[in-house]
Amino acid sequence: MDQFATAGHQLLVNQVPITQLVDRVGQTPFYAYDRSVIKQNIAQLRAELPGKIKLHYAIKANPMPALIDFIAPLVDGLDVASSAELIHALNSSVAPTQVSFAGPGKRDAELQMALASGIIINIESENELKRVIALSEQSGYRANVALRINPDFELKSSGMKMGGGAQQFGIDAEAVVNILPLLQQPSVNFRGLHIFTGSQNLSAASICEAHRGIFALAAKIKQQLKLDLAHLNIGGGFGIPYFPGETVLDIKPIATELKGLLEQYQSEFATTEVIIELGRFLVGNAGLYVSRVTDIKQSRGETFVIVDGGMHHHLAASGNFGQVIRKNYPVAIANKMNLPTGDNVTITGPLCTPLDLLAKNMSFPQIEVGDIVAIYQSGAYGFTASPREFLSHPQPIEVLV
Amino acid sequence: MDQFATAGHQLLVNQVPITQLVDRVGQTPFYAYDRSVIKQNIAQLRAELPGKIKLHYAIKANPMPALIDFIAPLVDGLDVASSAELIHALNSSVAPTQVSFAGPGKRDAELQMALASGIIINIESENELKRVIALSEQSGYRANVALRINPDFELKSSGMKMGGGAQQFGIDAEAVVNILPLLQQPSVNFRGLHIFTGSQNLSAASICEAHRGIFALAAKIKQQLKLDLAHLNIGGGFGIPYFPGETVLDIKPIATELKGLLEQYQSEFATTEVIIELGRFLVGNAGLYVSRVTDIKQSRGETFVIVDGGMHHHLAASGNFGQVIRKNYPVAIANKMNLPTGDNVTITGPLCTPLDLLAKNMSFPQIEVGDIVAIYQSGAYGFTASPREFLSHPQPIEVLV
């Protein structure tokens, strides 16, 4: 967790010492997102990936408006997963033509917004395409359409598989030819393909394998459809390390593989924009969830540190979001950095449930009431992915620093 | 799931056919809570439990203000877990002296609100009691205090253990005598004990065993402290069935056991009010989560039904709230009741994540776009215990019917 520097015993968030940041925010708990870390993440990706690859930000990872506005000029496009995210995207500096909308079960009202906005609609089923065509014919807005493909292979080592086998996502690869007549309707402006295989992957080798599969599948579908692809969105799914033993994903082999694939498929995709769409990988390590110690107690030989934040604000850190076995997120006493650590303690939130656990049996410097507890890797799927009204405690704030 | 009647193919919510209710609410998804079911739950409990037992509602299970107002005249008191819940409780018809506030890590501002309200503060640690005394001395509001005890035994068969062993909850039973001097401070009005062992328990035998342990422990502590107990809150934790094979908790053996305990400890607790505090058991089976089918698709031999609601509104039903192995909640096609069922289908929400699953391989009548999907047992820990901003989809509404 070296993305944040320290000065003395203070953790620095974009050079602001944590105690000063707490004073500036005016309350705990809060989420803080470090602009310099986000910028560095994007710069490093840009430096390593082939120049031809376009980089999109998947807003769902963190839809804080100020953060979207900060990222917008640094990326080539945005992906949205709901109409509220679409509004955020249109409010940013990104051109609507560089915005795509994915998600099974889009409502008519959402599709209508997408049509009127001129964004790309990632079609998830034949029925959805028919609804888009009907809405387009009614409204006169031509539909910019890409097909989301459920590939005929699976991504290995993925935290969450989103392609291969039977899925609610996308159109089965082998069924794409059936909808060619729909793509040829005059109201449809066919733009390309979206092939996404899974998220939170920390294995460069399996991402490379997925990329090979995606390029081959896209070339095959292009041949079947005999339509040009203005773009090919190869998804993202680059993971970040959360737990002991996990390491930062190495982009270099992925970049090398992509360079090779761009050369290999040069004739098929000469005029095709290849897009990588990343959420967590751009912002996940830039975020901290910050709370303050309200009580410390002993119970039958164990020490419990109780903070003013918890699972209601950060469900994933409590181990209750998609994890089968709970593991500790990286946690620090942010006003006591670089101090020797002592006996194991357990850090819990204020809720009346044993699920409200932020650190189980971890070793820290001596903790006192008032100390500041920071949970790392909290920039993605934290604030919005938590049941913030559970037990009706005060809401956290989000700040971009 | 016979708490809701049907008429023809319509599920009835307090006699309103589901399609009429959908029209009346004006949108899907929504949560609907049936007044008649709640009333019946409370009436049945009252009929079975000894008359001396007082019944409190734990607001955390469902803090919808209209629902609290409906329940308030039917119960003897309310339990709150945060300052927002305290405000709801004070807004209801329940007297502040019948409101108690539990939870580790209460902030000074919350304790101050509790003192000014005249409610009972369930003390969770020695340090918290010291803070209450200091605040009471500063403000002049005498503190109505009960001790939450971490018992020296565990509740068997509980969905979540909240007593026994080392815990963040309450004061270890064996350490209570140490704080007697604090309880004798003039600013402290000692009221009694709160001994809660765990939640979502479906075994009457293990609840009876816990009650025996609680009475014995309370009698022992009373003797140690040599203080009268105005009340003894024996917690709740009565479970409701969610999954195949689970059955409704039989109250009769619990009532019989409590009658015996009241007689056995008649001399110790002659002037003590014995309180059972229930949340889920009063409202859980009265709630439905209602969504509508937006798309149906085939993928590699499986049928996926996509609805406009999902895990973001009902985290527990998706299997992502405290469950280790995902199981299906009871689900019905609420406008196609009493019809023969067909092949298995999977019902998912609209989110771009495989976690967004409401029914995996369940059999229903033939489903069409527009049909109404109702998830039962959704009256507790649904709306507030879900990450409702995850992917920024439209919010559900709550209605009391």
PDB file of N, CA, C and O in Angstrom, chain A residues 114-156:
ATOM      1  N   ALA A 114     -31.100   7.091 -23.668  1.00  0.00           N
ATOM      2  CA  ALA A 114     -29.864   6.752 -24.389  1.00  0.00           C
ATOM      3  C   ALA A 114     -29.966   7.160 -25.854  1.00  0.00           C
ATOM      4  O   ALA A 114     -29.016   7.713 -26.430  1.00  0.00           O
ATOM      5  N   LEU A 115     -31.134   6.913 -26.465  1.00  0.00           N
ATOM      6  CA  LEU A 115     -31.339   7.283 -27.873  1.00  0.00           C
ATOM      7  C   LEU A 115     -31.238   8.803 -28.047  1.00  0.00           C
ATOM      8  O   LEU A 115     -30.543   9.300 -28.941  1.00  0.00           O
ATOM      9  N   ALA A 116     -31.904   9.515 -27.171  1.00  0.00           N
ATOM     10  CA  ALA A 116     -31.911  10.981 -27.282  1.00  0.00           C
ATOM     11  C   ALA A 116     -30.538  11.578 -27.012  1.00  0.00           C
ATOM     12  O   ALA A 116     -30.229  12.686 -27.460  1.00  0.00           O
ATOM     13  N   SER A 117     -29.708  10.826 -26.268  1.00  0.00           N
ATOM     14  CA  SER A 117     -28.362  11.317 -25.935  1.00  0.00           C
ATOM     15  C   SER A 117     -27.352  11.047 -27.040  1.00  0.00           C
ATOM     16  O   SER A 117     -26.282  11.661 -27.055  1.00  0.00           O
ATOM     17  N   GLY A 118     -27.674  10.123 -27.926  1.00  0.00           N
ATOM     18  CA  GLY A 118     -26.727   9.769 -28.973  1.00  0.00           C
ATOM     19  C   GLY A 118     -25.569   8.906 -28.508  1.00  0.00           C
ATOM     20  O   GLY A 118     -24.547   8.788 -29.192  1.00  0.00           O
ATOM     21  N   ILE A 119     -25.713   8.269 -27.366  1.00  0.00           N
ATOM     22  CA  ILE A 119     -24.652   7.378 -26.879  1.00  0.00           C
ATOM     23  C   ILE A 119     -24.783   5.996 -27.519  1.00  0.00           C
ATOM     24  O   ILE A 119     -25.753   5.709 -28.218  1.00  0.00           O
ATOM     25  N   ILE A 120     -23.783   5.157 -27.254  1.00  0.00           N
ATOM     26  CA  ILE A 120     -23.802   3.776 -27.731  1.00  0.00           C
ATOM     27  C   ILE A 120     -24.584   2.913 -26.744  1.00  0.00           C
ATOM     28  O   ILE A 120     -24.297   2.934 -25.541  1.00  0.00           O
ATOM     29  N   ILE A 121     -25.529   2.146 -27.250  1.00  0.00           N
ATOM     30  CA  ILE A 121     -26.260   1.198 -26.397  1.00  0.00           C
ATOM     31  C   ILE A 121     -25.662  -0.189 -26.600  1.00  0.00           C
ATOM     32  O   ILE A 121     -25.658  -0.712 -27.712  1.00  0.00           O
ATOM     33  N   ASN A 122     -25.140  -0.761 -25.531  1.00  0.00           N
ATOM     34  CA  ASN A 122     -24.662  -2.141 -25.600  1.00  0.00           C
ATOM     35  C   ASN A 122     -25.858  -3.070 -25.442  1.00  0.00           C
ATOM     36  O   ASN A 122     -26.438  -3.173 -24.367  1.00  0.00           O
ATOM     37  N   ILE A 123     -26.206  -3.741 -26.524  1.00  0.00           N
ATOM     38  CA  ILE A 123     -27.411  -4.566 -26.567  1.00  0.00           C
ATOM     39  C   ILE A 123     -27.151  -5.897 -25.869  1.00  0.00           C
ATOM     40  O   ILE A 123     -26.185  -6.587 -26.173  1.00  0.00           O
ATOM     41  N   GLU A 124     -28.061  -6.240 -24.936  1.00  0.00           N
ATOM     42  CA  GLU A 124     -27.831  -7.433 -24.113  1.00  0.00           C
ATOM     43  C   GLU A 124     -28.683  -8.624 -24.542  1.00  0.00           C
ATOM     44  O   GLU A 124     -28.467  -9.729 -24.050  1.00  0.00           O
ATOM     45  N   SER A 125     -29.681  -8.404 -25.399  1.00  0.00           N
ATOM     46  CA  SER A 125     -30.528  -9.522 -25.844  1.00  0.00           C
ATOM     47  C   SER A 125     -31.233  -9.124 -27.133  1.00  0.00           C
ATOM     48  O   SER A 125     -31.355  -7.931 -27.452  1.00  0.00           O
ATOM     49  N   GLU A 126     -31.699 -10.114 -27.840  1.00  0.00           N
ATOM     50  CA  GLU A 126     -32.441  -9.865 -29.077  1.00  0.00           C
ATOM     51  C   GLU A 126     -33.683  -9.020 -28.796  1.00  0.00           C
ATOM     52  O   GLU A 126     -33.989  -8.080 -29.532  1.00  0.00           O
ATOM     53  N   ASN A 127     -34.360  -9.367 -27.711  1.00  0.00           N
ATOM     54  CA  ASN A 127     -35.562  -8.611 -27.347  1.00  0.00           C
ATOM     55  C   ASN A 127     -35.231  -7.140 -27.084  1.00  0.00           C
ATOM     56  O   ASN A 127     -35.969  -6.240 -27.489  1.00  0.00           O
ATOM     57  N   GLU A 128     -34.091  -6.880 -26.432  1.00  0.00           N
ATOM     58  CA  GLU A 128     -33.702  -5.491 -26.167  1.00  0.00           C
ATOM     59  C   GLU A 128     -33.465  -4.748 -27.484  1.00  0.00           C
ATOM     60  O   GLU A 128     -33.852  -3.585 -27.629  1.00  0.00           O
ATOM     61  N   LEU A 129     -32.833  -5.428 -28.440  1.00  0.00           N
ATOM     62  CA  LEU A 129     -32.584  -4.781 -29.738  1.00  0.00           C
ATOM     63  C   LEU A 129     -33.912  -4.440 -30.429  1.00  0.00           C
ATOM     64  O   LEU A 129     -34.061  -3.349 -30.990  1.00  0.00           O
ATOM     65  N   LYS A 130     -34.879  -5.351 -30.343  1.00  0.00           N
ATOM     66  CA  LYS A 130     -36.194  -5.070 -30.932  1.00  0.00           C
ATOM     67  C   LYS A 130     -36.852  -3.863 -30.264  1.00  0.00           C
ATOM     68  O   LYS A 130     -37.460  -3.019 -30.935  1.00  0.00           O
ATOM     69  N   ARG A 131     -36.723  -3.774 -28.942  1.00  0.00           N
ATOM     70  CA  ARG A 131     -37.300  -2.624 -28.224  1.00  0.00           C
ATOM     71  C   ARG A 131     -36.601  -1.336 -28.642  1.00  0.00           C
ATOM     72  O   ARG A 131     -37.242  -0.291 -28.816  1.00  0.00           O
ATOM     73  N   VAL A 132     -35.277  -1.407 -28.799  1.00  0.00           N
ATOM     74  CA  VAL A 132     -34.517  -0.217 -29.225  1.00  0.00           C
ATOM     75  C   VAL A 132     -34.986   0.233 -30.602  1.00  0.00           C
ATOM     76  O   VAL A 132     -35.192   1.434 -30.850  1.00  0.00           O
ATOM     77  N   ILE A 133     -35.163  -0.720 -31.509  1.00  0.00           N
ATOM     78  CA  ILE A 133     -35.590  -0.377 -32.870  1.00  0.00           C
ATOM     79  C   ILE A 133     -36.983   0.264 -32.837  1.00  0.00           C
ATOM     80  O   ILE A 133     -37.227   1.302 -33.470  1.00  0.00           O
ATOM     81  N   ALA A 134     -37.885  -0.322 -32.065  1.00  0.00           N
ATOM     82  CA  ALA A 134     -39.239   0.237 -31.970  1.00  0.00           C
ATOM     83  C   ALA A 134     -39.202   1.654 -31.406  1.00  0.00           C
ATOM     84  O   ALA A 134     -39.852   2.574 -31.938  1.00  0.00           O
ATOM     85  N   LEU A 135     -38.408   1.861 -30.358  1.00  0.00           N
ATOM     86  CA  LEU A 135     -38.318   3.193 -29.751  1.00  0.00           C
ATOM     87  C   LEU A 135     -37.677   4.181 -30.718  1.00  0.00           C
ATOM     88  O   LEU A 135     -38.066   5.351 -30.796  1.00  0.00           O
ATOM     89  N   SER A 136     -36.687   3.700 -31.466  1.00  0.00           N
ATOM     90  CA  SER A 136     -35.990   4.556 -32.425  1.00  0.00           C
ATOM     91  C   SER A 136     -36.942   4.985 -33.538  1.00  0.00           C
ATOM     92  O   SER A 136     -36.964   6.152 -33.947  1.00  0.00           O
ATOM     93  N   GLU A 137     -37.736   4.028 -34.006  1.00  0.00           N
ATOM     94  CA  GLU A 137     -38.693   4.357 -35.075  1.00  0.00           C
ATOM     95  C   GLU A 137     -39.749   5.342 -34.585  1.00  0.00           C
ATOM     96  O   GLU A 137     -40.147   6.263 -35.306  1.00  0.00           O
ATOM     97  N   GLN A 138     -40.182   5.164 -33.325  1.00  0.00           N
ATOM     98  CA  GLN A 138     -41.161   6.109 -32.759  1.00  0.00           C
ATOM     99  C   GLN A 138     -40.588   7.506 -32.608  1.00  0.00           C
ATOM    100  O   GLN A 138     -41.243   8.506 -32.896  1.00  0.00           O
ATOM    101  N   SER A 139     -39.346   7.563 -32.112  1.00  0.00           N
ATOM    102  CA  SER A 139     -38.797   8.861 -31.702  1.00  0.00           C
ATOM    103  C   SER A 139     -38.010   9.554 -32.809  1.00  0.00           C
ATOM    104  O   SER A 139     -37.814  10.763 -32.777  1.00  0.00           O
ATOM    105  N   GLY A 140     -37.562   8.773 -33.800  1.00  0.00           N
ATOM    106  CA  GLY A 140     -36.747   9.356 -34.863  1.00  0.00           C
ATOM    107  C   GLY A 140     -35.275   9.495 -34.516  1.00  0.00           C
ATOM    108  O   GLY A 140     -34.483   9.940 -35.347  1.00  0.00           O
ATOM    109  N   TYR A 141     -34.870   9.125 -33.288  1.00  0.00           N
ATOM    110  CA  TYR A 141     -33.445   9.135 -32.940  1.00  0.00           C
ATOM    111  C   TYR A 141     -32.820   7.840 -33.442  1.00  0.00           C
ATOM    112  O   TYR A 141     -33.215   6.764 -33.021  1.00  0.00           O
ATOM    113  N   ARG A 142     -31.835   7.935 -34.316  1.00  0.00           N
ATOM    114  CA  ARG A 142     -31.187   6.726 -34.813  1.00  0.00           C
ATOM    115  C   ARG A 142     -30.400   6.078 -33.671  1.00  0.00           C
ATOM    116  O   ARG A 142     -29.781   6.771 -32.855  1.00  0.00           O
ATOM    117  N   ALA A 143     -30.410   4.767 -33.615  1.00  0.00           N
ATOM    118  CA  ALA A 143     -29.811   4.035 -32.494  1.00  0.00           C
ATOM    119  C   ALA A 143     -28.363   3.671 -32.791  1.00  0.00           C
ATOM    120  O   ALA A 143     -28.088   2.968 -33.762  1.00  0.00           O
ATOM    121  N   ASN A 144     -27.450   4.162 -31.953  1.00  0.00           N
ATOM    122  CA  ASN A 144     -26.052   3.730 -32.025  1.00  0.00           C
ATOM    123  C   ASN A 144     -25.923   2.467 -31.184  1.00  0.00           C
ATOM    124  O   ASN A 144     -26.035   2.512 -29.959  1.00  0.00           O
ATOM    125  N   VAL A 145     -25.670   1.383 -31.852  1.00  0.00           N
ATOM    126  CA  VAL A 145     -25.803   0.085 -31.216  1.00  0.00           C
ATOM    127  C   VAL A 145     -24.499  -0.700 -31.275  1.00  0.00           C
ATOM    128  O   VAL A 145     -23.839  -0.758 -32.312  1.00  0.00           O
ATOM    129  N   ALA A 146     -24.132  -1.281 -30.132  1.00  0.00           N
ATOM    130  CA  ALA A 146     -23.072  -2.295 -30.119  1.00  0.00           C
ATOM    131  C   ALA A 146     -23.666  -3.563 -29.521  1.00  0.00           C
ATOM    132  O   ALA A 146     -24.613  -3.500 -28.728  1.00  0.00           O
ATOM    133  N   LEU A 147     -23.151  -4.686 -29.893  1.00  0.00           N
ATOM    134  CA  LEU A 147     -23.643  -5.946 -29.330  1.00  0.00           C
ATOM    135  C   LEU A 147     -22.739  -6.389 -28.203  1.00  0.00           C
ATOM    136  O   LEU A 147     -21.517  -6.482 -28.369  1.00  0.00           O
ATOM    137  N   ARG A 148     -23.351  -6.656 -27.076  1.00  0.00           N
ATOM    138  CA  ARG A 148     -22.586  -7.294 -26.015  1.00  0.00           C
ATOM    139  C   ARG A 148     -22.655  -8.796 -26.251  1.00  0.00           C
ATOM    140  O   ARG A 148     -23.732  -9.378 -26.371  1.00  0.00           O
ATOM    141  N   ILE A 149     -21.485  -9.410 -26.315  1.00  0.00           N
ATOM    142  CA  ILE A 149     -21.397 -10.832 -26.654  1.00  0.00           C
ATOM    143  C   ILE A 149     -21.087 -11.640 -25.403  1.00  0.00           C
ATOM    144  O   ILE A 149     -20.169 -11.307 -24.644  1.00  0.00           O
ATOM    145  N   ASN A 150     -21.848 -12.686 -25.181  1.00  0.00           N
ATOM    146  CA  ASN A 150     -21.509 -13.680 -24.167  1.00  0.00           C
ATOM    147  C   ASN A 150     -20.590 -14.701 -24.839  1.00  0.00           C
ATOM    148  O   ASN A 150     -21.039 -15.513 -25.642  1.00  0.00           O
ATOM    149  N   PRO A 151     -19.286 -14.627 -24.539  1.00  0.00           N
ATOM    150  CA  PRO A 151     -18.347 -15.455 -25.306  1.00  0.00           C
ATOM    151  C   PRO A 151     -18.542 -16.945 -25.059  1.00  0.00           C
ATOM    152  O   PRO A 151     -19.209 -17.353 -24.105  1.00  0.00           O
ATOM    153  N   ASP A 152     -17.939 -17.721 -25.915  1.00  0.00           N
ATOM    154  CA  ASP A 152     -18.043 -19.174 -25.775  1.00  0.00           C
ATOM    155  C   ASP A 152     -16.823 -19.744 -25.049  1.00  0.00           C
ATOM    156  O   ASP A 152     -16.468 -20.900 -25.204  1.00  0.00           O
ATOM    157  N   PHE A 153     -16.186 -18.880 -24.267  1.00  0.00           N
ATOM    158  CA  PHE A 153     -15.088 -19.351 -23.400  1.00  0.00           C
ATOM    159  C   PHE A 153     -15.197 -18.574 -22.089  1.00  0.00           C
ATOM    160  O   PHE A 153     -15.903 -17.573 -22.000  1.00  0.00           O
ATOM    161  N   GLU A 154     -14.485 -19.074 -21.068  1.00  0.00           N
ATOM    162  CA  GLU A 154     -14.533 -18.426 -19.754  1.00  0.00           C
ATOM    163  C   GLU A 154     -13.198 -17.809 -19.390  1.00  0.00           C
ATOM    164  O   GLU A 154     -12.153 -18.299 -19.793  1.00  0.00           O
ATOM    165  N   LEU A 155     -13.270 -16.732 -18.612  1.00  0.00           N
ATOM    166  CA  LEU A 155     -12.051 -16.111 -18.103  1.00  0.00           C
ATOM    167  C   LEU A 155     -11.594 -16.871 -16.865  1.00  0.00           C
ATOM    168  O   LEU A 155     -12.352 -17.065 -15.924  1.00  0.00           O
ATOM    169  N   LYS A 156     -10.326 -17.293 -16.891  1.00  0.00           N
ATOM    170  CA  LYS A 156      -9.794 -17.967 -15.706  1.00  0.00           C
ATOM    171  C   LYS A 156      -9.373 -16.940 -14.648  1.00  0.00           C
ATOM    172  O   LYS A 156      -9.072 -15.805 -14.974  1.00  0.00           O
TER     173      LYS A 156
END
